[in-house]
XYZ file of C-alpha atoms in Angstrom:
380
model
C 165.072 -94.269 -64.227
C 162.754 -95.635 -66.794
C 160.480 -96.634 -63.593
C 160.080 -93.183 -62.475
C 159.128 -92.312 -66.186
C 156.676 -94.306 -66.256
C 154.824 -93.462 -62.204
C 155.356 -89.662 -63.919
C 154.060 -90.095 -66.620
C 151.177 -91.570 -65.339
C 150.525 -90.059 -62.324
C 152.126 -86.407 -63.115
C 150.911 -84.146 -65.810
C 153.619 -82.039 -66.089
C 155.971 -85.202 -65.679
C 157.722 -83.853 -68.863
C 158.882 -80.934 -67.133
C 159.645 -82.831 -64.186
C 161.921 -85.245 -66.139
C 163.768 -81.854 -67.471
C 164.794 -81.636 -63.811
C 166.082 -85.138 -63.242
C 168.181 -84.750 -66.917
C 169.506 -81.255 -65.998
C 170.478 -82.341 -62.873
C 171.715 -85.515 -63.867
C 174.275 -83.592 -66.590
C 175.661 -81.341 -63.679
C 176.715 -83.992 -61.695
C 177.984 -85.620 -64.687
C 180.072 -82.457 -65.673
C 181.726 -82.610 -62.588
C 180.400 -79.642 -61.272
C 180.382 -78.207 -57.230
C 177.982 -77.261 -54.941
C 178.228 -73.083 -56.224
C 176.632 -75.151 -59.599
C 174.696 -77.122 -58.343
C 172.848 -74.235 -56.100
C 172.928 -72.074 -59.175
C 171.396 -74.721 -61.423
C 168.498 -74.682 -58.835
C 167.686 -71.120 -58.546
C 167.993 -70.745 -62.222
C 165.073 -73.693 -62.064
C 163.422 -72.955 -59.391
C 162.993 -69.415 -60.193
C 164.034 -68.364 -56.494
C 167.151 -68.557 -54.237
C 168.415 -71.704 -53.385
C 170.521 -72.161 -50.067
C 172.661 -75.214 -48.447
C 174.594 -75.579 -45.122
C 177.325 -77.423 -45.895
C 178.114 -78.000 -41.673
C 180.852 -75.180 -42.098
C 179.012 -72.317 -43.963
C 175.393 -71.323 -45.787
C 175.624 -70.623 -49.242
C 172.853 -69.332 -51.393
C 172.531 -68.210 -54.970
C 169.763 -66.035 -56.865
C 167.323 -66.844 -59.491
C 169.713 -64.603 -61.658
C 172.477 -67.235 -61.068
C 174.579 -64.305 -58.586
C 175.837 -65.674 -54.883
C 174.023 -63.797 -52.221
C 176.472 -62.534 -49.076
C 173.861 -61.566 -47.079
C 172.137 -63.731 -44.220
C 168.482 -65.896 -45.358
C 165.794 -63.733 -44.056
C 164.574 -65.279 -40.952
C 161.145 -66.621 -40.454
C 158.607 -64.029 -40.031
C 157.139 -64.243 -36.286
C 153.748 -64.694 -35.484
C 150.718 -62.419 -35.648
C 150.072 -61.663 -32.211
C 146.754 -62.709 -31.548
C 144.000 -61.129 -30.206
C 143.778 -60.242 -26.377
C 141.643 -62.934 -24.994
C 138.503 -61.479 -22.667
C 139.550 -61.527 -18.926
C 138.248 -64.442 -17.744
C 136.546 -64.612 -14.737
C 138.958 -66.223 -12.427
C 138.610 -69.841 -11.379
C 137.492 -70.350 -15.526
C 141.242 -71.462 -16.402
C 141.732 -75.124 -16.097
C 144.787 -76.130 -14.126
C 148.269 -76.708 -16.542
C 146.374 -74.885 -19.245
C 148.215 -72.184 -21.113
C 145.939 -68.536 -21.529
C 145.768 -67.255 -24.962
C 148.607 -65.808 -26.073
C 151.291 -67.250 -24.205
C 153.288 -68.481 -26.894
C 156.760 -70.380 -25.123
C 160.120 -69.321 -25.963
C 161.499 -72.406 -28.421
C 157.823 -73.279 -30.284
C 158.738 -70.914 -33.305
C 161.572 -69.831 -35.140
C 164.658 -71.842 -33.179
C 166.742 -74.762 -34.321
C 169.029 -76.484 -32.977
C 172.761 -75.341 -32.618
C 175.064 -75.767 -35.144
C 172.186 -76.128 -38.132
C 171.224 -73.003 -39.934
C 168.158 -70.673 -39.401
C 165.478 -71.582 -42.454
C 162.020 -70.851 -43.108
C 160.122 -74.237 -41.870
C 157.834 -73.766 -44.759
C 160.593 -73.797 -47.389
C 161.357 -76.854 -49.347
C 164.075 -78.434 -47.642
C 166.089 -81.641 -47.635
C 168.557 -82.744 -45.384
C 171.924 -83.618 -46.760
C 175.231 -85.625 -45.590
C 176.248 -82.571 -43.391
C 173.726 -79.856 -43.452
C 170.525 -79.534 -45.857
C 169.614 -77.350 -48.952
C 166.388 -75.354 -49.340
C 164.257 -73.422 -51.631
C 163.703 -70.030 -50.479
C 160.012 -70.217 -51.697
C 157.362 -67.746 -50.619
C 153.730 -68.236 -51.233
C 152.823 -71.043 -52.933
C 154.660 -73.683 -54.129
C 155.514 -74.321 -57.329
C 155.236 -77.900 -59.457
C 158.615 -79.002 -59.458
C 159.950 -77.445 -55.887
C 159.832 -80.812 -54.408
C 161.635 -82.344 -57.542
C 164.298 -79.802 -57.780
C 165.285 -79.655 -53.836
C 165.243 -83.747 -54.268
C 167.639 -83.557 -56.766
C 169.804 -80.904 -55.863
C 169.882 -82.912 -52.446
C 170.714 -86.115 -53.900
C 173.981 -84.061 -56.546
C 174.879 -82.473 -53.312
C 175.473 -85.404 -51.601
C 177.359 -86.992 -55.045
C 179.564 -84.110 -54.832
C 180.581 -83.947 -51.879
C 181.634 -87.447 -51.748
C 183.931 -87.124 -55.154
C 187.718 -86.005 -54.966
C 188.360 -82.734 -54.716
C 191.529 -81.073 -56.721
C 190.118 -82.093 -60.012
C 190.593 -79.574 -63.004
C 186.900 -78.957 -63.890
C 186.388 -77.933 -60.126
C 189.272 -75.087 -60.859
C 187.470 -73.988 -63.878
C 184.564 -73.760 -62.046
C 185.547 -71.224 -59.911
C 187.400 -69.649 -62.200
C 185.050 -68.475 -64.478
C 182.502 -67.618 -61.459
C 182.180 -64.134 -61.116
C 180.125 -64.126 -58.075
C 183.770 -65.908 -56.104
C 186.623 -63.513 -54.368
C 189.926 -62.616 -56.353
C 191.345 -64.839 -54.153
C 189.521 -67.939 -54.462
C 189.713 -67.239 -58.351
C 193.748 -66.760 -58.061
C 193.857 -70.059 -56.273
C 191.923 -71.345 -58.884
C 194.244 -70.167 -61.698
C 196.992 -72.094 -59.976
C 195.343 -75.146 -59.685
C 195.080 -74.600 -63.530
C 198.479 -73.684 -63.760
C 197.499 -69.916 -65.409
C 199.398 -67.012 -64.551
C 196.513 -64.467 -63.807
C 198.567 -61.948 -66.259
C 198.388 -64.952 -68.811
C 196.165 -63.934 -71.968
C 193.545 -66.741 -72.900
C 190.386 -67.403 -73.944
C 187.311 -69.231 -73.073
C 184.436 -70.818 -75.104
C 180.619 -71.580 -74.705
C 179.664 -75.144 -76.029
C 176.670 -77.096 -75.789
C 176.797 -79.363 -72.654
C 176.301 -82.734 -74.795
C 180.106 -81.400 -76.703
C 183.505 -81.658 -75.265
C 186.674 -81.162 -76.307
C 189.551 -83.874 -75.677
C 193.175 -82.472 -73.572
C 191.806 -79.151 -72.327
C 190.364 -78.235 -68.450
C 186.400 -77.666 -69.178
C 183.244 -77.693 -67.207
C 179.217 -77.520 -66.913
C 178.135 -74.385 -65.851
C 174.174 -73.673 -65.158
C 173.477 -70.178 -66.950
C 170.002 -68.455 -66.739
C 169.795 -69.856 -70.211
C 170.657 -73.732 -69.568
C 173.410 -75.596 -68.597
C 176.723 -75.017 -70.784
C 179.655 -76.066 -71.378
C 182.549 -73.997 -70.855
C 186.201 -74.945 -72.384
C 189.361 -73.341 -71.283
C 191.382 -72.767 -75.107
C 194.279 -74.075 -75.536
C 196.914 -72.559 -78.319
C 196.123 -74.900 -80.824
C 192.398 -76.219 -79.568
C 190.054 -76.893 -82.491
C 186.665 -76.545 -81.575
C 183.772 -78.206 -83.003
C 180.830 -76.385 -83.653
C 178.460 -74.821 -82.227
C 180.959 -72.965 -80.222
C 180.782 -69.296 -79.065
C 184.328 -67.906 -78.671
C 184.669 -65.219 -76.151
C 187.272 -62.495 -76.238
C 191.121 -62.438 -75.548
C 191.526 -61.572 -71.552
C 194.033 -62.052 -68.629
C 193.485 -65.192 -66.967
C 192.006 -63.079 -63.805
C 189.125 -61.739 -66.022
C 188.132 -65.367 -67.465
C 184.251 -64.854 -65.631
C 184.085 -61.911 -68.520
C 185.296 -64.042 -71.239
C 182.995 -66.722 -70.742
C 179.782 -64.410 -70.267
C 180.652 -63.291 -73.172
C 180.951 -66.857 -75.146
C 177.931 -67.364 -73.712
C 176.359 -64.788 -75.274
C 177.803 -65.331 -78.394
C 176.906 -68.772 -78.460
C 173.129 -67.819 -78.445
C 173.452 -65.289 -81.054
C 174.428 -68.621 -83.270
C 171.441 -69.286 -86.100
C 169.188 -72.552 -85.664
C 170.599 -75.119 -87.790
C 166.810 -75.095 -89.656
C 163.384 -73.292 -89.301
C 161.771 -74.756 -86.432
C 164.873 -76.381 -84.974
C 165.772 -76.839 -81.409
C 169.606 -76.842 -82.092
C 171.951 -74.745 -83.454
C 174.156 -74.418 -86.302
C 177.229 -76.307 -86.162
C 178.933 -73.087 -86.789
C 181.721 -71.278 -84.619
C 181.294 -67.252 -84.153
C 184.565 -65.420 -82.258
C 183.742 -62.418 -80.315
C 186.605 -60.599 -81.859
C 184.486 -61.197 -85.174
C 181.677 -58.911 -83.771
C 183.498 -56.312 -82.402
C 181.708 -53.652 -81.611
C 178.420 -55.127 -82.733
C 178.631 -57.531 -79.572
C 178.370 -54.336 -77.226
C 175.642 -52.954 -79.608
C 173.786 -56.205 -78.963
C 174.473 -56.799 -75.459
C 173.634 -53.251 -74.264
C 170.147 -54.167 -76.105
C 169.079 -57.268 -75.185
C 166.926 -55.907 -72.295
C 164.753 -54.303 -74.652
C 164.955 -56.222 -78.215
C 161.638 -57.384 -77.365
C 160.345 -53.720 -77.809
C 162.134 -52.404 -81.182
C 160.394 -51.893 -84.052
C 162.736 -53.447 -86.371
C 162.808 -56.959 -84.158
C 158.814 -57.302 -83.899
C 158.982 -56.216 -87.823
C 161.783 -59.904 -88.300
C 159.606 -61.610 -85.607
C 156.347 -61.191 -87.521
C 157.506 -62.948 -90.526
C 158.021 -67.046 -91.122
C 161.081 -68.503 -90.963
C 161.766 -69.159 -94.723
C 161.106 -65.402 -95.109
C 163.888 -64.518 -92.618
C 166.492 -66.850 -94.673
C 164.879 -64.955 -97.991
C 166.196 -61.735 -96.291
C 169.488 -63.438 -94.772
C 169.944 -63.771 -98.417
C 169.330 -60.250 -100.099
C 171.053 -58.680 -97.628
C 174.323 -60.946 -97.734
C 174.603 -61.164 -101.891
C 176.482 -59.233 -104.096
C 173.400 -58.906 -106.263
C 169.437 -60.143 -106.188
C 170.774 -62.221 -109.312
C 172.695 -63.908 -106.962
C 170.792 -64.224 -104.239
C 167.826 -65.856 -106.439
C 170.643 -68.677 -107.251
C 171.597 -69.700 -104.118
C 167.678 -70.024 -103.317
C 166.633 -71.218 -106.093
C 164.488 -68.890 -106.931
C 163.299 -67.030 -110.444
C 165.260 -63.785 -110.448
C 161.921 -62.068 -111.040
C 160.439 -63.917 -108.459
C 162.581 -62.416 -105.865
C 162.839 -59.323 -107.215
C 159.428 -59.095 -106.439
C 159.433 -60.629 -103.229
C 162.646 -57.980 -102.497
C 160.213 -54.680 -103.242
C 157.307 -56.167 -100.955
C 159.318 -56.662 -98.137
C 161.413 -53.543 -98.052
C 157.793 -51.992 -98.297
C 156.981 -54.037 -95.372
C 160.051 -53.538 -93.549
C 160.388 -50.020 -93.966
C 163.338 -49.953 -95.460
C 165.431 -51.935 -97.538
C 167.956 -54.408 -96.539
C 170.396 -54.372 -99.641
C 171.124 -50.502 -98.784
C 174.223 -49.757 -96.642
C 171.810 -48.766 -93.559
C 169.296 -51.093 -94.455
C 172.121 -53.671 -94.326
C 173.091 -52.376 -90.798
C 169.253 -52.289 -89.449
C 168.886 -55.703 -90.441
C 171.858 -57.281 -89.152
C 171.162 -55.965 -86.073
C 167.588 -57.035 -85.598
C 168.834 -60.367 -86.825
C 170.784 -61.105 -83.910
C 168.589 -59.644 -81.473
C 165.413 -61.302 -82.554
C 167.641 -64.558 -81.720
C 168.738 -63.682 -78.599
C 164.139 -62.804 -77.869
C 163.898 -66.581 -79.222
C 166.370 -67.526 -76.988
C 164.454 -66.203 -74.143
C 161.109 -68.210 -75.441
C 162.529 -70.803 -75.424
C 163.066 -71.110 -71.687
């Protein structure tokens, strides 16, 4: 490994990005993932589907991270050419082939029992099949990276045991399987599908000790999800999702997931996040307020308003709009009660409203935990 850093490095100018690949990779494999991950981890990359023929069946997966039933598009066929000028006859060499004859078997055929892919894709052969890129137009910088890795995790995969727990989880968080598969699943777990339990979104480098959990690549990084037990303690930062049957566990965990993100940074300018743990059933019905927004946070007033100040400003506001009183606000910042009185009237002017009201409280709260969610994306 360290000799590939150092040909990238030197040879590659985006070898930073291209190490991201080899890590992210690397961390699947080590979760213990399958090949639905390992696809999804690529098109979540790769920014288009990614496919594999496994020698029984083809199996491809969005950029959104959602398995794809239909067929891979087949090779577009040739532009006909031009009608060549009759040519006088006698001009045609003997065994030459006229214009335009194109044979049956030079385009678009493969052999039997492989799958039908565009030859221009990124592909790589693997122990019983090969995985792709379904890549149109040009190439991106890491294609070749990402189908060389996913290639070489297939392969890992394939050759481990199968039956073990985190492979159950797997699918049975994963929306995009049938019922059945996820009731199979469940009984590999042991869970009655009636069973109520609950799921929870962790960073992939945390794991908790005696309870069935697994990687899972999300179009916002690879997580780690962790099937709660009655008595689990979690360590933080955890996103807890809501109480559900065992049969609707793929809802739980897109949920965790999307409370783990709404989780502050553990400082201004900080990559991680607080070692905090937020419960769904804490949000309530702010979680579907946020959720149904999220498409369009970018665009409301109030989060380009949060996003235009610093960060120390933000935890100024975190703070007036969580204390009992600006007294007591200024105390646990430090500040001159003057100070931030003054600091409160010049940002509810800015604002355009004020955040120690009731609906001020509300507007703010709101826009707090959207204009995370808009980071989130940025981030990416």
């Amino acid at each position: 490994m360290q000799e590939l850093v150092g040909r990238l490095t030197a040879l590659d100018p985006e070898a930073s990005e291209t190490l991201k690949v080899v890590s992210y990779f690397d961390v699947l494999v080590a979760g213990g993932v399958g090949l639905q991950a390992l696809l999804r981890g690529a098109a979540v990359l790769s920014g288009t589907v990614a496919g594999a023929y496994d020698g029984r069946r083809t199996h491809r997966v969005g950029p959104d991270g959602d398995r794809l039933t239909e067929p891979a598009p087949a090779e577009p066929a040739p532009a006909e050419p031009a009608p060549a000028e009759p040519a006088p006859a006698g001009d045609v060499p003997a065994g030459d082939v006229p214009v335009g004859d194109v044979r049956a078997g030079d385009v678009g055929e493969v052999p039997q029992g492989s799958v039908v892919t565009n030859r221009h894709w990124p592909t790589r052969p693997i122990a019983d099949g090969s995985v792709w890129l379904e890549r149109e137009g040009r190439p991106h910088a890491n294609d070749e990276m990402v189908i060389e890795r996913l290639a070489l995790a297939v392969d890992l995969v394939g050759a481990r045991r199968p039956g073990r727990p985190e492979n159950a989880l797997e699918a049975a968080i994963d929306g995009a399987r049938d019922a059945e598969e996820r009731r199979t699943a469940l009984s590999r777990l042991r869970l009655d599908p009636a069973r109520e339990v609950r799921i929870a979104a962790l960073p992939v480098s945390h794991d908790v000790a005696g309870v069935p959990s697994t990687v899972v690549a999300t179009p916002y990084g690879l997580v780690r999800a962790v099937l709660l037990g009655r008595d689990t303690k979690l360590p933080g930062p955890a996103g807890i999702g809501p109480l559900r049957p065992a049969v609707q566990l793929p809802e739980s965990f897109r949920t965790a997931v999307l409370v783990l993100r709404l989780l502050p940074r553990s400082g201004p300018g900080s990559d991680s996040r607080s070692a905090s743990v937020m419960d769904a059933a804490d949000l309530g019905i702010v979680l579907a307020a946020v959720s149904a927004l999220e498409p369009v946070a970018a665009q409301q007033p109030d989060v380009v308003a949060l996003a235009r100040l610093d960060a120390r400003t933000r935890v100024v506001l975190d703070e007036l709009a969580a204390a009992e009183s600006v007294r007591a606000a200024a105390t646990a910042l430090g500040m001159h009660h003057s100070t931030l009185q003054a600091r409160h009237e010049a940002l509810t002017s800015e604002l355009g409203y004020d955040p120690r009201s009731l609906p001020g409280r509300a507007r703010f709260q709101l826009a707090r935990l959207l204009l995370r969610l808009v980071d989130d994306h940025a981030d990416r």
